[in-house]
Short mmCIF file of C-alpha atoms and ligand atoms in Angstrom, two decimals:
data_model
loop_
_atom_site.label_atom_id
_atom_site.label_comp_id
_atom_site.label_asym_id
_atom_site.label_seq_id
_atom_site.Cartn_x
_atom_site.Cartn_y
_atom_site.Cartn_z
CA MET A 87 -2.44 0.87 -23.76
CA ASP A 88 -3.13 -2.78 -23.06
CA ILE A 89 -4.46 -3.85 -19.69
CA LEU A 90 -5.50 -7.03 -17.91
CA PHE A 91 -9.20 -7.82 -17.85
CA ASN A 92 -10.26 -11.18 -16.43
CA ASN A 93 -7.17 -13.03 -17.62
CA GLN A 94 -7.20 -11.44 -21.06
CA ILE A 95 -4.71 -8.83 -22.24
CA VAL A 96 -6.87 -6.34 -24.11
CA SER A 97 -6.79 -2.71 -25.12
CA ARG A 98 -7.94 -0.37 -22.36
CA ASP A 99 -10.53 1.18 -24.68
CA SER A 100 -12.24 -2.16 -25.28
CA VAL A 101 -13.10 -2.71 -21.59
CA SER A 102 -16.32 -1.68 -19.98
CA ILE A 103 -17.21 -2.05 -16.32
CA ASP A 104 -20.88 -2.44 -15.47
CA ILE A 105 -22.37 0.38 -13.39
CA GLU A 106 -23.56 -2.27 -10.95
CA ASP A 107 -20.08 -3.66 -10.42
CA ARG A 108 -19.84 -3.99 -6.63
CA GLY A 109 -16.37 -2.50 -6.63
CA TYR A 110 -17.81 0.60 -8.24
CA GLN A 111 -20.92 0.82 -6.05
CA PHE A 112 -19.72 -0.47 -2.67
CA GLY A 113 -15.92 -0.47 -2.86
CA ASP A 114 -16.43 -4.23 -2.52
CA GLY A 115 -13.04 -5.45 -3.65
CA ILE A 116 -9.32 -5.57 -2.96
CA TYR A 117 -6.13 -4.44 -4.67
CA GLU A 118 -2.35 -4.53 -4.72
CA VAL A 119 0.40 -2.22 -5.97
CA VAL A 120 3.71 -3.93 -6.77
CA SER A 121 6.96 -2.20 -7.73
CA ILE A 122 8.75 -3.08 -10.95
CA TYR A 123 12.55 -2.90 -10.98
CA ASN A 124 14.64 -4.04 -13.94
CA GLY A 125 11.46 -5.31 -15.53
CA GLU A 126 10.80 -7.65 -12.59
CA LEU A 127 8.06 -7.62 -9.95
CA PHE A 128 9.58 -6.74 -6.56
CA GLU A 129 8.45 -8.96 -3.64
CA TRP A 130 5.79 -10.61 -5.81
CA GLU A 131 5.19 -13.56 -3.47
CA ALA A 132 4.56 -11.30 -0.47
CA HIS A 133 2.09 -9.15 -2.44
CA LEU A 134 0.29 -12.20 -3.78
CA GLU A 135 0.04 -13.69 -0.31
CA ARG A 136 -1.44 -10.46 1.06
CA PHE A 137 -3.91 -10.28 -1.86
CA VAL A 138 -5.08 -13.85 -1.24
CA ARG A 139 -5.44 -13.08 2.48
CA SER A 140 -7.44 -9.90 1.75
CA ALA A 141 -9.76 -11.93 -0.51
CA LYS A 142 -10.27 -14.54 2.18
CA GLU A 143 -10.99 -11.94 4.86
CA ILE A 144 -13.89 -10.52 2.83
CA ALA A 145 -15.05 -13.94 1.56
CA LEU A 146 -14.22 -13.06 -2.02
CA THR A 147 -13.66 -16.05 -4.30
CA LEU A 148 -10.57 -15.83 -6.47
CA PRO A 149 -11.35 -15.99 -10.19
CA GLU A 150 -10.69 -19.06 -12.28
CA GLN A 151 -7.16 -19.25 -13.66
CA PHE A 152 -5.96 -16.89 -10.94
CA ASP A 153 -2.60 -18.66 -11.17
CA LEU A 154 -2.08 -16.92 -14.53
CA LEU A 155 -1.94 -13.51 -12.85
CA LYS A 156 1.83 -13.18 -12.64
CA GLU A 157 2.33 -14.42 -16.18
CA ASN A 158 -0.22 -11.90 -17.47
CA ILE A 159 1.29 -9.00 -15.55
CA MET A 160 4.76 -9.96 -16.80
CA ARG A 161 3.35 -9.86 -20.32
CA LEU A 162 2.05 -6.34 -19.72
CA ILE A 163 5.48 -5.32 -18.39
CA GLU A 164 7.22 -6.73 -21.45
CA ASP A 165 4.70 -5.40 -24.00
CA ASN A 166 4.90 -1.93 -22.46
CA HIS A 167 8.71 -2.05 -22.02
CA ILE A 168 8.49 -1.10 -18.34
CA GLU A 169 11.90 -1.20 -16.66
CA GLU A 170 10.94 0.76 -13.57
CA GLY A 171 7.41 1.46 -12.44
CA TYR A 172 4.54 -0.36 -10.82
CA ALA A 173 1.79 -2.88 -11.45
CA TYR A 174 -1.71 -2.30 -10.07
CA PHE A 175 -4.35 -5.01 -9.95
CA GLN A 176 -7.72 -5.29 -8.26
CA LEU A 177 -10.53 -7.77 -7.85
CA THR A 178 -14.16 -6.88 -7.20
CA ARG A 179 -17.08 -9.07 -6.23
CA GLY A 180 -18.50 -8.52 -9.71
CA THR A 181 -21.80 -7.33 -11.11
CA ALA A 182 -25.11 -7.93 -9.38
CA LEU A 183 -28.38 -6.16 -8.63
CA ARG A 184 -27.56 -3.49 -6.04
CA MET A 185 -28.17 -5.19 -2.70
CA HIS A 186 -25.81 -4.93 0.22
CA ALA A 187 -25.55 -8.65 1.05
CA PHE A 188 -23.21 -10.70 -1.12
CA PRO A 189 -24.95 -11.92 -4.29
CA GLU A 190 -26.37 -15.42 -4.25
CA PRO A 191 -25.43 -17.22 -6.44
CA GLN A 192 -22.02 -15.57 -6.56
CA ALA A 193 -21.31 -13.10 -9.35
CA GLU A 194 -18.26 -13.49 -11.58
CA PRO A 195 -15.45 -11.59 -9.85
CA VAL A 196 -13.90 -8.86 -12.01
CA LEU A 197 -10.11 -8.77 -12.20
CA THR A 198 -8.35 -5.77 -13.73
CA GLY A 199 -4.69 -4.84 -13.87
CA MET A 200 -2.34 -2.35 -15.45
CA VAL A 201 1.31 -1.32 -15.42
CA LYS A 202 2.77 2.18 -15.34
CA ASN A 203 6.17 3.76 -15.73
CA ALA A 204 7.77 5.30 -12.65
CA THR A 205 7.06 8.99 -12.25
CA SER A 206 10.13 11.18 -12.14
CA PRO A 207 11.83 12.84 -10.41
CA PRO A 208 11.71 10.48 -7.42
CA ILE A 209 10.50 11.93 -4.09
CA THR A 210 13.42 12.24 -1.64
CA ALA A 211 11.76 13.69 1.48
CA VAL A 212 8.26 14.65 2.57
CA LYS A 213 6.44 16.94 4.95
CA ALA A 214 3.48 15.45 6.77
CA ILE A 215 0.50 16.47 8.83
CA THR A 216 -1.23 14.45 11.54
CA THR A 217 -4.93 13.77 11.32
CA GLU A 218 -7.47 11.64 13.15
CA ASP A 219 -7.67 8.04 11.94
CA ILE A 220 -11.34 7.84 11.00
CA ARG A 221 -11.02 4.58 9.07
CA TRP A 222 -12.80 1.32 9.84
CA LEU A 223 -11.27 -1.30 12.12
CA ARG A 224 -10.09 -3.74 9.42
CA VAL A 225 -7.49 -1.71 7.55
CA ASP A 226 -5.28 -4.82 7.53
CA ILE A 227 -7.42 -5.76 4.51
CA LYS A 228 -6.18 -3.97 1.39
CA SER A 229 -9.69 -3.05 0.30
CA LEU A 230 -10.83 -0.55 -2.29
CA ASN A 231 -12.47 1.58 0.41
CA LEU A 232 -9.96 4.41 0.45
CA LEU A 233 -12.15 7.47 0.98
CA PRO A 234 -10.75 8.34 4.45
CA ASN A 235 -7.24 7.87 3.04
CA CYS A 236 -8.04 10.15 0.08
CA MET A 237 -9.54 12.77 2.40
CA ALA A 238 -6.49 12.66 4.66
CA LYS A 239 -4.09 12.95 1.72
CA GLN A 240 -6.09 15.87 0.35
CA LYS A 241 -5.88 17.59 3.74
CA ALA A 242 -2.10 17.11 3.64
CA VAL A 243 -1.86 18.56 0.14
CA GLU A 244 -3.96 21.57 1.15
CA ALA A 245 -1.55 22.13 4.06
CA GLY A 246 1.43 22.07 1.68
CA ALA A 247 2.48 18.58 2.82
CA GLN A 248 2.68 15.26 1.00
CA GLU A 249 1.51 12.71 3.56
CA ALA A 250 -1.02 12.48 6.40
CA ILE A 251 -0.13 10.48 9.50
CA PHE A 252 -3.12 8.90 11.20
CA ILE A 253 -3.63 9.25 14.97
CA ARG A 254 -6.07 6.91 16.73
CA ASP A 255 -6.64 7.52 20.45
CA HIS A 256 -3.38 9.56 20.67
CA TYR A 257 -1.37 6.78 18.99
CA VAL A 258 0.23 6.82 15.54
CA THR A 259 -1.15 3.98 13.42
CA GLU A 260 0.20 4.52 9.90
CA ALA A 261 -0.17 7.13 7.16
CA SER A 262 -2.70 7.59 4.36
CA SER A 263 -0.72 5.41 1.94
CA SER A 264 2.35 4.31 3.89
CA ASN A 265 3.62 2.84 7.16
CA VAL A 266 5.35 5.08 9.70
CA PHE A 267 8.63 4.50 11.55
CA GLY A 268 10.28 6.66 14.19
CA VAL A 269 13.86 6.56 15.42
CA LYS A 270 14.79 7.64 18.98
CA ASN A 271 18.27 7.20 20.46
CA GLY A 272 19.17 4.68 17.75
CA VAL A 273 16.07 2.49 18.28
CA LEU A 274 13.42 2.06 15.57
CA TYR A 275 9.75 2.17 16.52
CA THR A 276 6.75 1.20 14.43
CA HIS A 277 3.14 0.13 15.06
CA PRO A 278 2.70 -3.63 15.51
CA ILE A 279 0.81 -5.70 12.97
CA ASN A 280 -2.87 -5.86 13.84
CA ASN A 281 -6.22 -4.70 12.45
CA LEU A 282 -5.24 -1.02 12.78
CA ILE A 283 -2.58 -0.94 10.05
CA LEU A 284 -1.85 -2.51 6.71
CA ASN A 285 1.01 -4.98 6.95
CA GLY A 286 3.12 -3.15 4.37
CA ILE A 287 5.40 -5.26 2.21
CA THR A 288 7.96 -2.45 2.26
CA ARG A 289 7.63 -2.39 6.06
CA GLN A 290 8.48 -6.10 6.12
CA VAL A 291 11.52 -5.56 3.89
CA VAL A 292 12.69 -2.65 6.06
CA LEU A 293 12.36 -4.75 9.22
CA ARG A 294 14.60 -7.37 7.57
CA LEU A 295 17.13 -4.72 6.54
CA ALA A 296 17.10 -3.18 10.03
CA GLY A 297 17.86 -6.66 11.41
CA ASN A 298 20.77 -7.08 8.97
CA LEU A 299 22.11 -3.70 10.09
CA HIS A 300 21.75 -4.78 13.77
CA TYR A 301 19.35 -1.99 14.66
CA LYS A 302 17.05 -2.53 17.59
CA VAL A 303 13.41 -2.47 16.48
CA VAL A 304 10.44 -2.11 18.81
CA GLU A 305 7.08 -2.95 17.23
CA GLU A 306 4.97 -0.93 19.64
CA ALA A 307 2.58 1.94 19.10
CA PHE A 308 3.89 5.40 20.01
CA THR A 309 1.91 8.57 20.66
CA ARG A 310 1.72 11.74 18.59
CA ASP A 311 3.82 13.50 21.25
CA GLU A 312 6.47 10.79 20.97
CA LEU A 313 6.32 11.08 17.18
CA MET A 314 7.03 14.80 17.32
CA ASP A 315 9.99 14.12 19.62
CA MET A 316 11.62 11.46 17.41
CA ASP A 317 15.16 12.03 16.13
CA GLU A 318 14.08 10.70 12.73
CA VAL A 319 10.78 9.74 11.12
CA PHE A 320 10.36 7.91 7.83
CA ILE A 321 7.56 6.31 5.88
CA THR A 322 7.60 3.18 3.76
CA ASN A 323 5.50 2.04 0.83
CA THR A 324 5.64 0.58 -2.63
CA GLY A 325 7.05 3.38 -4.76
CA LEU A 326 8.60 5.56 -2.07
CA ASN A 327 10.40 2.61 -0.44
CA VAL A 328 12.04 4.43 2.50
CA CYS A 329 11.33 8.15 2.57
CA PRO A 330 12.33 10.63 5.30
CA VAL A 331 9.66 12.80 6.91
CA ILE A 332 11.44 16.04 7.70
CA GLU A 333 8.55 18.12 9.03
CA ILE A 334 5.26 17.26 10.75
CA ASP A 335 2.49 19.80 11.41
CA GLY A 336 4.95 22.59 10.60
CA MET A 337 7.56 21.40 13.16
CA LEU A 338 10.96 20.10 12.09
CA ILE A 339 11.79 16.50 12.95
CA GLY A 340 15.35 16.37 14.30
CA GLU A 341 17.36 18.81 12.23
CA GLY A 342 14.77 18.77 9.48
CA VAL A 343 16.96 16.66 7.20
CA CYS A 344 17.22 12.95 6.41
CA GLY A 345 18.77 11.29 9.50
CA PRO A 346 21.62 8.73 9.50
CA ILE A 347 19.53 5.62 10.23
CA THR A 348 16.95 6.53 7.61
CA SER A 349 19.79 7.17 5.20
CA SER A 350 21.41 3.77 5.87
CA LEU A 351 18.09 2.00 5.33
CA MET A 352 17.58 3.92 2.09
CA SER A 353 21.01 2.76 0.90
CA ALA A 354 20.36 -0.84 1.93
CA PHE A 355 17.03 -0.73 0.12
CA GLY A 356 18.70 0.77 -2.94
CA GLU A 357 21.07 -2.19 -3.10
CA LEU A 358 18.15 -4.62 -3.10
CA ILE A 359 16.55 -3.09 -6.15
CA GLN A 360 19.65 -2.48 -8.25
N1 PDD B 558 -0.44 1.84 -0.46
N2 PDD B 558 -0.55 1.63 4.60
C1 PDD B 558 -1.46 2.05 3.70
C2 PDD B 558 -2.74 2.64 4.20
C3 PDD B 558 -1.20 1.93 2.33
O1 PDD B 558 -2.12 2.32 1.44
C4 PDD B 558 0.05 1.39 1.90
C5 PDD B 558 0.40 1.23 0.45
C6 PDD B 558 0.95 0.98 2.88
C7 PDD B 558 2.29 0.37 2.52
O2 PDD B 558 2.16 -0.91 1.97
P1 PDD B 558 3.23 -1.48 0.94
O3 PDD B 558 4.55 -1.30 1.56
O4 PDD B 558 2.85 -2.91 0.80
O5 PDD B 558 3.09 -0.70 -0.35
C8 PDD B 558 0.62 1.11 4.21
C9 PDD B 558 -0.24 1.69 -1.87
C10 PDD B 558 1.13 2.04 -2.34
C11 PDD B 558 -1.31 2.46 -2.59
O6 PDD B 558 -2.45 2.41 -2.14
O7 PDD B 558 -1.04 3.08 -3.62
#
């Protein structure tokens, strides 16, 4: 399998990452996951913009020839004949003697990327648990520090669920790897964009689709109690797109099936990626 390593397409086996890479030791880096449909990168510009913003927020210098990124990922897609799947890429602050402060002079940032085929069968509905949001206060940055997310997802899996919905001070923020929407009396609710959630690209697409469908959307935080009382709940992310949540903490949401508004958004999304 060929992968991207600092602007070179090389075989995965030929790459080595130094044990003092700051991504490896401190989680000092950022990443993106982009869907591939019909061999094309879905919402590339939005993902790139978020990646550049994440880099800026942690004072991480983009590597030289960063503008070749899309071209290189497209080459991976073509070489690997990926029609449907995803691209993953990440950038770390590079290799330096292990000291917490950023290295001076700067180290060479390390850029890696790969593409994968979609896993099948696709997931059509999930059960979720709620769990305390123990993450840091800058989760708007798509950083490599995902340990609380991994722990929450693991807790969900151990409870026989597939996703963990984070609760901070009684309010729903987002989930371990997705954004959360609720529907009550025909109105969509989701957490506003701030430092407490990742501004999901799928979330942005869904907000556009909801507008096209003339749904009322309220970008305001809602509590766990309000979540449990929603008529419909769904999550959004790269890969799942729009996915109904039919049960939370063992309680059915609505009738425990995909609701009509979720279903219409799933269809609208499906048309986009045909
Ligand atoms: N995660 N919130 C969190 C915490 C996420 O990790 C993700 C995506 C999202 C949704 O963002 P987007 O719609 O841009 O994919 C929200 C990716 C898929 C991941 O880490 O694998």
